[in-house]
Amino acid sequence: MKHYSAFAVAREALRYHMGWERAWASPEPKKKYDVIIVGAGGHGLATAYYLGKNFGITNVAILEKGWLGGGNTGRNTTIIRSNYLQDPSAAIYEKSRSLYETLSQDFNYNVMYSPRGVIMLAQTEHEVRGYQRTAHANALQGVTTEFISPQRVKEIVPIINLDGPRYPVLGGLWQARAGTARHDAVAWGYARACSAMGMDIIQKCEVTGISREGSKVTGVTTNRGDIACDKLGLVVAGHSGHLADMAGFRLPIESVALQALVSEPIKPCMDCVVMANTVHGYMSQSDKGEMVIGGGTDGYNNYTQRGSFHHAEETVRALVETFPMVARLKMLRQWGGIVDVTGDRSPILSKTPVEGIFINAGWGTGGFKAIPGSGCGFAELMAKGHSPLCDEFGLDRFYQGRFIDESVAAGVAH
Amino acid sequence: MLILTCPCCGVTGEETEFHQGGEAHLKRFGPGASDDEFHTYMFAKENPKGVHFERWRHNNGCGKWFHAARDTVTLEVYGTYPAQTLEPPKEIRDAITAKRPGWTWREFA
Amino acid sequence: MSEAVTPLNGARFEGLATIEDAGLTGMITLRGDLASKEVKDAVQKAVGLDIPAQRQAVSGQGSAVLWMSPDELLLICAYDSVSQTIATLEEALKGQHFLAVNVSDARTYLHLSGAGARETLAKLCPVDLSEAAFTPGMFRRTRMAQVPAAFWLDEAGTFHLICFRSVADYAFNLLKTAALPGGEVEIYG
Amino acid sequence: MSTRLAKTGRLVDHNRAIAFTFNGKRLKGHPGDTLASALLANDQMLVGRSFKYHRPRGIVASGAEEPNALVGLGEGTRFEPNQRVTTTELFDGLTCISQNHWPSLDFDIGAVNTAFARFLPAGFYYKTFIHPRPFWKHVYEPFIRQSAGLGKASNPGDPDRYEHFYYFCDVLVVGGGVAGLQAAVTAAEAGSKVMLIEQTAHWGGRAPVDGGEVDGQPVADWVDATIAKLQGMPNVTLRNRCMGAGVYDHGYALGYERVADHTPGSDAPRHRLWRIRAGQIVTATGAIERPLSFAGNDIPGVMLASAVRDYAVDFGVSIGDRTVVVTNNDDAYRTAITLKQLGLEIPVILDARQSGGGALADEARALGIRVENGKGIAKVKGGKRVEGVAICAQAGEGAVLEEIKCDAVAMSGGWSPVVHLWSHCGGKLIWDEAHAHFRPDPANPPKGANGEGFVIPAGAANGAGDLASVVRDAHEAGQAAAKAMGHKPKGKAPEASTSEEAPMQPVWLMPQGAGIKLRMKSWLDYQNDVKVSDVQLAAREGYESVEHAKRYTTLGMATDQGKLSNINGLAILSDALSQPIPQTGTTTFRPPYTPISLSSIAGEAKGEIFQPIRKTPMHGWHEANGADFEPVGQWRRPYCFPKGEEGRHEAVNREIKQTRASLALLDASTLGKIIVKGPDAGRFMDMLYTNMMSTLKPGRCRYGLMCNENGFLMDDGVVARLDEDTFLVHTTTGGADVIHGHMEDWLQCEWWDWKVYTANVTEQYAQIGVAGPNSRKVIEKLTGDDISADALTFMGWTEITVAGIPARVFRISFAGELSFELSVPASHGRALWDALLEAGEEYGVTPYGTEGMHVMRAEKGFIMIGDETDGTVIPQDLNMDWAISKKKEDYLGKRAQEREHMADPNRWKLVGLETLEGEVLPDGAYATAPGTNANGQRNTQGRVTSTYHSPTLGRGIAMGLVHHGPDRMGEVLEFPKVDGGIVKAKIVDPIFYDKDGEKQNV
């Protein structure tokens, strides 16, 4: 693998960039692998990467029915934070965030991790208490967050309207080392590193069946032939139920659309990520200058990667109210992704009823930020059979009633 | 932005008048049921790529719940029918068969 | 007894349409088997009107019956006669499974009239308000911007609109904004 | 230089001048001008700078596809960045500024990037800026952000208003060109209700520029006649300045009407967003001309051939005195002919086709224009404007055959149908080899609710070529649309001009064998600075998928979303991958067609009507009396009522003390109130609540808990039995609609044979809590009815007349004092409130708010939904087993609560917490336990759920959930604060005040 650096770019410039090699190879599938990962999105590639890096398992294929990074990895709003309330969530998201800090250096590909900070606005007394609780929990979880005053919020985000006629900003949960990264680069960087370890990334390879012998998995059937494996990881956000169906079990998952949109690019005006959950919207500004905007999920099962306009409408009106200076900006593009939402809205990182099959799914709206941590934990789970990062996220929790619920509010006070 | 026809009041309205409420034809399991049965009832989702039977409420309208047979990939609505039934009506199942021969959904086909 | 006041207290706005507080009005939610003779008779006795067909309103002199859902009607009558009307219903439906409850104060009731009435509503409600599609006697429950609302049209071209009492100001301001001069769509009327 | 021609320009009024400014320079234009034509008429060739290299940029197109000419429009609160000059109508007093440069448009420091362009190829930032780590955030990123970004943000305080309009039609026709007009006429004549929208201010599209005849009349006359005809049809609605912005599922479309952009400050809404539900959508959206990729094709003065023609014919503006035309098709000859006929010079037409053009070429030659077949441009000379071109053989590598001086280049690389709206909702495309473009695949349209296609392309948007085929195709589209709506189409398509053209020849790179140095100067995406060499680099590095290449190079990601660049770029990519273009495919088309204002999306929802504010009948009094409100759902409830200089805390303390000492009033109208009636009401209530409700006697009240089917506590409240058949359920403020919906769900979908009716009567009543030792006295002053301790016992209710108003009075207590809740018709609520205040004056009555209520309930150890519960708490956690009936076989949530984790004795349970020093425990604090877990997180053994300063006890009190809490009374726990330090608290009984309940029982 050719090392990337400014010097390399300068050297190549002199020969008109004719000397760059492929970022990742495009091999034909082999007959058998130790591990097959289905899904070359961020989570799948990261799983493979840490299987190789941490456990020396490199006879790995990553199968992708479309193009790598083409699912939710390439269509999210790139927010990275770990200010979660419950211990298992905070553990995996903080692991992830800390890996993001050094990811560019780790695999020599600039993912542009930008720890510009994330504020979650508290706009009701209820939210104030909820975020104060999170700040307390985070302090014990090793996650650095603080509950800040409205004045601090205004200092960090000068364009915010603190006294909206509807929901005044009462404070915010601030995580200074949270931020954003370049989504495509995360997938590409992992892909390049996996390829360099000798793993096979096979694009345009759709899994159409899963073979087992008794209760144990033996391989997969694809549009490019049968491929055998000892272990199979299903990491296919948006299609998990479909794959589980092939393997013969059902999941506590429903797939719905999550929409995002961007404005036209403007000069820098906001240097952090702001999330306003009361009014259902969040916004950051990309390095290109676009305001990147997201909201809640649509309300029905949907595999179209399109959403309903009124959800975007709800998000936009919230942000126009919260940031009055965006009123005369224009929406450049809107799109949707398919997210898997579980029964408690927390992910599943688990063994399955079929021996040798592991599933990584159900990240809902939080998948991108979890990529390195999820990959790291899931690789350990696949290699060793258990992982402290994953153990609480098993499928068994839905039988036991042991939920990991991040939605702070159950109801509104009297 | 879907349109649905409420079988209770006859309105054909846009999605913003309605609210989806998960899978239809769930069999409730209460005290005495096994862990497996209860888990299946509460959590094991069909979540198909294709025809789906689901509950909708006409919440900005007549307030009634009803069922819809809808394709989650094409978003085609094969039909809506009252919630007070244990299985989809035959004409809706036939309409689905015409479009998606060989379909199944739980015990229905 | 104190004087009853509506949430809008007589508010009125004249723009592309005239929007006005319709004043104190009796409203009774009646739930029951609408197909039954008993309910039909009870409604006749109570307000002197027939049960409307699905999604229709039948109006009388100061009274109306609105089809809310397959098992629910909203009876409109004089504000002062609500107790009497409910008593009549209860008497007529004795032994039946039904529910009759006073909701006169739970709602705000507006009249919307003038050339721009259709356009004003069409800015806020996802309903076909063209002359061909929405005709006198029709009753529609729907969404008005961000709140539930219901309306019917009388022969004189006035829309009668109800929504919840707590959002009376919001509803009035919405309609007022939609009816501001300069906002003529010039498509209806 | 570009200039205004005398007496041409079919759209402008030469007799009137209007003034505008560009970068402070005062300029003049005419009514009918676009800002683009007016700038060009003033020889303003340089209008902006590109995104990455800050290259000089001029106007390249005449319509929505313009990538370069974006300006900051307007001033102050009406300032708007990135406005496309080609779609901005000129108005008197318009002001605009150019973007993305410093210090000035003419001299931009950022242009130094051009010199380093070679070192900044596609994706260079993925390979660099990696070390040292902190530099990305602090050095590299700020630099990149500052140099990118185009225009400046708009300012807060937008004074304009925006609105939506819901519209329904059988057939929506998008595009008011000849095809759209014809499709509309055809569908309308068949009887369909038709809406026709056009994004510009004019009808007819390009056809009047190009000429020809329809139905025996010149096309411009036919357009006028057809518009007149459509205007006369009652089933047709016409809108110009209204762009088809997006097509969504089930026939939903957005029309973006720019009502007042050209008349700022008028009383009209600025934008109106049409939310159209159409049975069928005809996309008559025309086609967009493609640039040619040759070196220097981005220099100001290089323009699409059709645009050059548009400016001349529509606006009477010539781009240059000497225009070189370069093309791979016949259409561009029209530009040469038009200019020549206007007396302008065409030094040469370079036709890349070896075989040259057809009849139009002959016509050009006949006019004396030199035509060179098989030739192309090796390079354009110039910097901030075109100075000349170097000619080469298209088949070669770019050896210069001749240099020609010129001040404009008109280029045409063929036409691409505008397929955006077709594609938004899943319509598929096919590659048309003959015309080298993608067009809609008729076999794969977007499908609607009924599973049938609902979008029909028409005219040039469907790949039709000359006027005759456009008209014919549009007529067929109109027929198909009408037929799909159940109408019977009639009539034939009018006759129209045909034109025999020689076949176009795809030219993706000029010259075909251009070396790397030329390819590095051949632009694909003008705004984002993506060149042919960049796409080739992406392919070499393995970014082979069209989406990879797009994202790696940023091709097509600019504000024009690749309208000019996408096809050219993917042709280059396909070539690099040695695969046919259809195999490469396209990127996904997403709404909107061109950017639409965020405010138009928000519509009317701003300021006062951003969201509904729900108000109780006493809201006005609260406002007038200085209430400090807090949002609770969509309600605003008084948090407290500060007096004078009083702060929140003092006000709350005063309110509590006054309640406990004498008398206070609470506006409790927001509490949910639901009637449950029927022979099966008792049975139903028993399923809803964990308690036994069916045994409640009429006239009595009972507190109850409601769980969801997953076992978690979802609501609580007091149930009153009104009569044998009827219950009145009180819910929390947030619970009213939720719980009513929950009830209806179970009644309609599970127990539909049970005889129960419900009605949500929350807003029918104003409810006032009257609390304090003097509460009975004050009510007695206003009623003749007996509410004595004997007549109305604790947890009883009765009907009384109070202040002349019929009321229900409930003797219940949440504050722990003697207290009553009075429920009266909402229209009398304010009157009762006033009467109670007046009658209570002698007792020093005070209103109290939600915080006082919270503190008092905590003093009494009552739980609060949303504080003690958070969606993860079950009644058992709150030691409320007393409220869980053991006799019932079933209730919602019962089975769930039998699961392993829910029955676990190790669940945290509710206790009181008393700080050792009397201070207030921090909200949300956790009690630590020794050690850490497997992930290195500190172990915990409990948490604070509510914490307050109790003015009654003069100390901090709290409730919390603690591991084995009730068994550990007296133990001291440590709660770390977030800023360091630890608060120690003792586990105590959660009832802090009046443990025996004597106060409420008087």
PDB file of N, CA and C in Angstrom, chain A residues 121-143:
ATOM      1  N   LEU A 121     -29.548  20.735  22.631  1.00  0.00           N
ATOM      2  CA  LEU A 121     -30.245  21.819  23.314  1.00  0.00           C
ATOM      3  C   LEU A 121     -31.293  21.294  24.282  1.00  0.00           C
ATOM      4  N   ALA A 122     -31.347  21.913  25.440  1.00  0.00           N
ATOM      5  CA  ALA A 122     -32.431  21.624  26.378  1.00  0.00           C
ATOM      6  C   ALA A 122     -33.438  22.753  26.241  1.00  0.00           C
ATOM      7  N   GLN A 123     -34.650  22.432  25.825  1.00  0.00           N
ATOM      8  CA  GLN A 123     -35.649  23.469  25.569  1.00  0.00           C
ATOM      9  C   GLN A 123     -36.907  23.310  26.411  1.00  0.00           C
ATOM     10  N   THR A 124     -36.887  22.331  27.297  1.00  0.00           N
ATOM     11  CA  THR A 124     -37.951  22.239  28.302  1.00  0.00           C
ATOM     12  C   THR A 124     -37.273  21.888  29.631  1.00  0.00           C
ATOM     13  N   GLU A 125     -37.994  22.122  30.718  1.00  0.00           N
ATOM     14  CA  GLU A 125     -37.457  21.762  32.038  1.00  0.00           C
ATOM     15  C   GLU A 125     -37.162  20.261  32.086  1.00  0.00           C
ATOM     16  N   HIS A 126     -38.011  19.530  31.416  1.00  0.00           N
ATOM     17  CA  HIS A 126     -37.844  18.084  31.380  1.00  0.00           C
ATOM     18  C   HIS A 126     -36.522  17.705  30.715  1.00  0.00           C
ATOM     19  N   GLU A 127     -36.233  18.389  29.615  1.00  0.00           N
ATOM     20  CA  GLU A 127     -34.969  18.116  28.924  1.00  0.00           C
ATOM     21  C   GLU A 127     -33.772  18.552  29.762  1.00  0.00           C
ATOM     22  N   VAL A 128     -33.927  19.637  30.471  1.00  0.00           N
ATOM     23  CA  VAL A 128     -32.837  20.091  31.344  1.00  0.00           C
ATOM     24  C   VAL A 128     -32.480  18.978  32.319  1.00  0.00           C
ATOM     25  N   ARG A 129     -33.510  18.424  32.960  1.00  0.00           N
ATOM     26  CA  ARG A 129     -33.237  17.364  33.935  1.00  0.00           C
ATOM     27  C   ARG A 129     -32.651  16.135  33.254  1.00  0.00           C
ATOM     28  N   GLY A 130     -33.178  15.804  32.081  1.00  0.00           N
ATOM     29  CA  GLY A 130     -32.677  14.644  31.350  1.00  0.00           C
ATOM     30  C   GLY A 130     -31.207  14.786  31.004  1.00  0.00           C
ATOM     31  N   TYR A 131     -30.822  15.950  30.542  1.00  0.00           N
ATOM     32  CA  TYR A 131     -29.423  16.141  30.143  1.00  0.00           C
ATOM     33  C   TYR A 131     -28.503  16.294  31.350  1.00  0.00           C
ATOM     34  N   GLN A 132     -29.029  16.835  32.437  1.00  0.00           N
ATOM     35  CA  GLN A 132     -28.205  16.872  33.653  1.00  0.00           C
ATOM     36  C   GLN A 132     -27.918  15.449  34.119  1.00  0.00           C
ATOM     37  N   ARG A 133     -28.928  14.603  33.990  1.00  0.00           N
ATOM     38  CA  ARG A 133     -28.720  13.203  34.351  1.00  0.00           C
ATOM     39  C   ARG A 133     -27.661  12.578  33.445  1.00  0.00           C
ATOM     40  N   THR A 134     -27.756  12.866  32.159  1.00  0.00           N
ATOM     41  CA  THR A 134     -26.769  12.306  31.232  1.00  0.00           C
ATOM     42  C   THR A 134     -25.369  12.795  31.584  1.00  0.00           C
ATOM     43  N   ALA A 135     -25.254  14.070  31.912  1.00  0.00           N
ATOM     44  CA  ALA A 135     -23.931  14.608  32.257  1.00  0.00           C
ATOM     45  C   ALA A 135     -23.361  13.869  33.467  1.00  0.00           C
ATOM     46  N   HIS A 136     -24.210  13.582  34.456  1.00  0.00           N
ATOM     47  CA  HIS A 136     -23.751  12.827  35.624  1.00  0.00           C
ATOM     48  C   HIS A 136     -23.323  11.419  35.240  1.00  0.00           C
ATOM     49  N   ALA A 137     -24.148  10.785  34.422  1.00  0.00           N
ATOM     50  CA  ALA A 137     -23.804   9.423  34.002  1.00  0.00           C
ATOM     51  C   ALA A 137     -22.504   9.430  33.218  1.00  0.00           C
ATOM     52  N   ASN A 138     -22.368  10.388  32.303  1.00  0.00           N
ATOM     53  CA  ASN A 138     -21.167  10.444  31.465  1.00  0.00           C
ATOM     54  C   ASN A 138     -19.902  10.609  32.300  1.00  0.00           C
ATOM     55  N   ALA A 139     -19.999  11.395  33.361  1.00  0.00           N
ATOM     56  CA  ALA A 139     -18.815  11.622  34.193  1.00  0.00           C
ATOM     57  C   ALA A 139     -18.309  10.298  34.759  1.00  0.00           C
ATOM     58  N   LEU A 140     -19.233   9.403  35.089  1.00  0.00           N
ATOM     59  CA  LEU A 140     -18.825   8.107  35.663  1.00  0.00           C
ATOM     60  C   LEU A 140     -18.442   7.113  34.575  1.00  0.00           C
ATOM     61  N   GLN A 141     -18.855   7.404  33.351  1.00  0.00           N
ATOM     62  CA  GLN A 141     -18.578   6.492  32.234  1.00  0.00           C
ATOM     63  C   GLN A 141     -17.285   6.858  31.513  1.00  0.00           C
ATOM     64  N   GLY A 142     -16.652   7.947  31.958  1.00  0.00           N
ATOM     65  CA  GLY A 142     -15.436   8.367  31.276  1.00  0.00           C
ATOM     66  C   GLY A 142     -15.710   9.120  29.990  1.00  0.00           C
ATOM     67  N   VAL A 143     -16.906   9.677  29.883  1.00  0.00           N
ATOM     68  CA  VAL A 143     -17.265  10.474  28.710  1.00  0.00           C
ATOM     69  C   VAL A 143     -17.304  11.934  29.160  1.00  0.00           C
TER      70      VAL A 143
END
